[in-house]
Amino acid sequence: AMQAQLGLDLARRHRPDLMLLDLHLPDRDGDWVLDKLAADQPELPVILLTADAIAAQGDWRARGAAAVLTKPIDVPALLAAMDQ
């Protein structure tokens, strides 16, 4: 989904096994989605994606993220994070 609220609605409806979440979405920040998912679906692994190297250094794991990857995406790193 290209918008935070739509992605959250879809995750609630379809209960995916994994979510890839961009931190910079047009309608809301990805951290808003992460907070909502942590409350609703704490078992859902979320891999954060960002082009902002400084934002990637945040303590996202404490907030529920399984991993944080910077763009451009390193495909082997993404696959390794998905395997975990």
Short mmCIF file of C-alpha atoms in Angstrom, two decimals:
data_model
loop_
_atom_site.label_atom_id
_atom_site.label_comp_id
_atom_site.label_asym_id
_atom_site.label_seq_id
_atom_site.Cartn_x
_atom_site.Cartn_y
_atom_site.Cartn_z
CA ALA A 1 0.00 0.00 0.00
CA MET A 2 1.23 3.48 -0.77
CA GLN A 3 -0.47 5.06 2.24
CA ALA A 4 -0.10 4.36 5.95
CA GLN A 5 -3.78 4.05 6.79
CA LEU A 6 -4.47 1.76 3.84
CA GLY A 7 -1.52 -0.47 4.75
CA LEU A 8 -2.70 -0.66 8.35
CA ASP A 9 -6.24 -1.50 7.25
CA LEU A 10 -4.96 -4.22 4.92
CA ALA A 11 -2.73 -5.69 7.63
CA ARG A 12 -5.67 -5.82 10.03
CA ARG A 13 -7.89 -7.44 7.42
CA HIS A 14 -5.46 -9.94 5.90
CA ARG A 15 -3.11 -10.70 8.84
CA PRO A 16 0.10 -11.08 6.77
CA ASP A 17 3.09 -13.14 7.89
CA LEU A 18 5.48 -10.20 7.36
CA MET A 19 5.26 -6.49 6.61
CA LEU A 20 7.73 -4.27 4.80
CA LEU A 21 7.15 -0.73 6.04
CA ASP A 22 8.63 2.48 4.67
CA LEU A 23 9.25 5.11 7.32
CA HIS A 24 8.28 7.98 5.01
CA LEU A 25 4.77 7.57 3.63
CA PRO A 26 2.68 10.34 2.04
CA ASP A 27 -0.12 10.45 4.62
CA ARG A 28 1.65 9.51 7.87
CA ASP A 29 5.06 8.42 9.05
CA GLY A 30 5.82 4.73 9.16
CA ASP A 31 6.51 4.97 12.89
CA TRP A 32 2.79 5.74 13.36
CA VAL A 33 1.95 2.49 11.55
CA LEU A 34 4.55 0.59 13.60
CA ASP A 35 3.00 1.85 16.85
CA LYS A 36 -0.48 0.82 15.72
CA LEU A 37 0.72 -2.61 14.61
CA ALA A 38 2.58 -3.15 17.88
CA ALA A 39 -0.70 -2.56 19.71
CA ASP A 40 -2.88 -4.62 17.35
CA GLN A 41 -0.60 -7.36 16.06
CA PRO A 42 2.54 -7.57 18.20
CA GLU A 43 3.37 -10.96 16.66
CA LEU A 44 3.65 -9.47 13.14
CA PRO A 45 7.28 -9.09 12.06
CA VAL A 46 7.88 -5.68 10.51
CA ILE A 47 10.96 -4.83 8.47
CA LEU A 48 11.43 -1.08 8.21
CA LEU A 49 12.76 0.47 5.02
CA THR A 50 14.16 3.99 4.82
CA ALA A 51 16.35 6.18 2.65
CA ASP A 52 17.22 8.17 5.79
CA ALA A 53 20.41 6.71 7.25
CA ILE A 54 20.03 8.74 10.44
CA ALA A 55 16.48 7.48 11.01
CA ALA A 56 17.74 3.94 10.50
CA GLN A 57 19.97 4.34 13.56
CA GLY A 58 16.98 4.78 15.89
CA ASP A 59 16.02 2.17 18.46
CA TRP A 60 13.39 0.59 16.22
CA ARG A 61 13.74 -2.92 17.64
CA ALA A 62 12.58 -1.65 21.03
CA ARG A 63 9.52 -0.28 19.25
CA GLY A 64 8.72 -3.61 17.61
CA ALA A 65 10.63 -3.68 14.34
CA ALA A 66 12.29 -6.96 13.41
CA ALA A 67 14.92 -5.17 11.27
CA VAL A 68 15.73 -1.83 9.65
CA LEU A 69 17.19 -1.63 6.14
CA THR A 70 18.32 1.43 4.24
CA LYS A 71 17.59 2.13 0.61
CA PRO A 72 18.70 1.21 -1.92
CA ILE A 73 17.76 -2.21 -0.64
CA ASP A 74 20.51 -4.80 -0.38
CA VAL A 75 18.57 -7.86 -1.57
CA PRO A 76 20.69 -10.45 0.30
CA ALA A 77 20.25 -8.41 3.52
CA LEU A 78 16.49 -8.23 2.91
CA LEU A 79 16.28 -11.97 2.34
CA ALA A 80 18.34 -12.62 5.49
CA ALA A 81 16.05 -10.35 7.53
CA MET A 82 13.01 -12.12 6.10
CA ASP A 83 14.47 -15.51 7.04
CA GLN A 84 14.91 -14.38 10.65
#
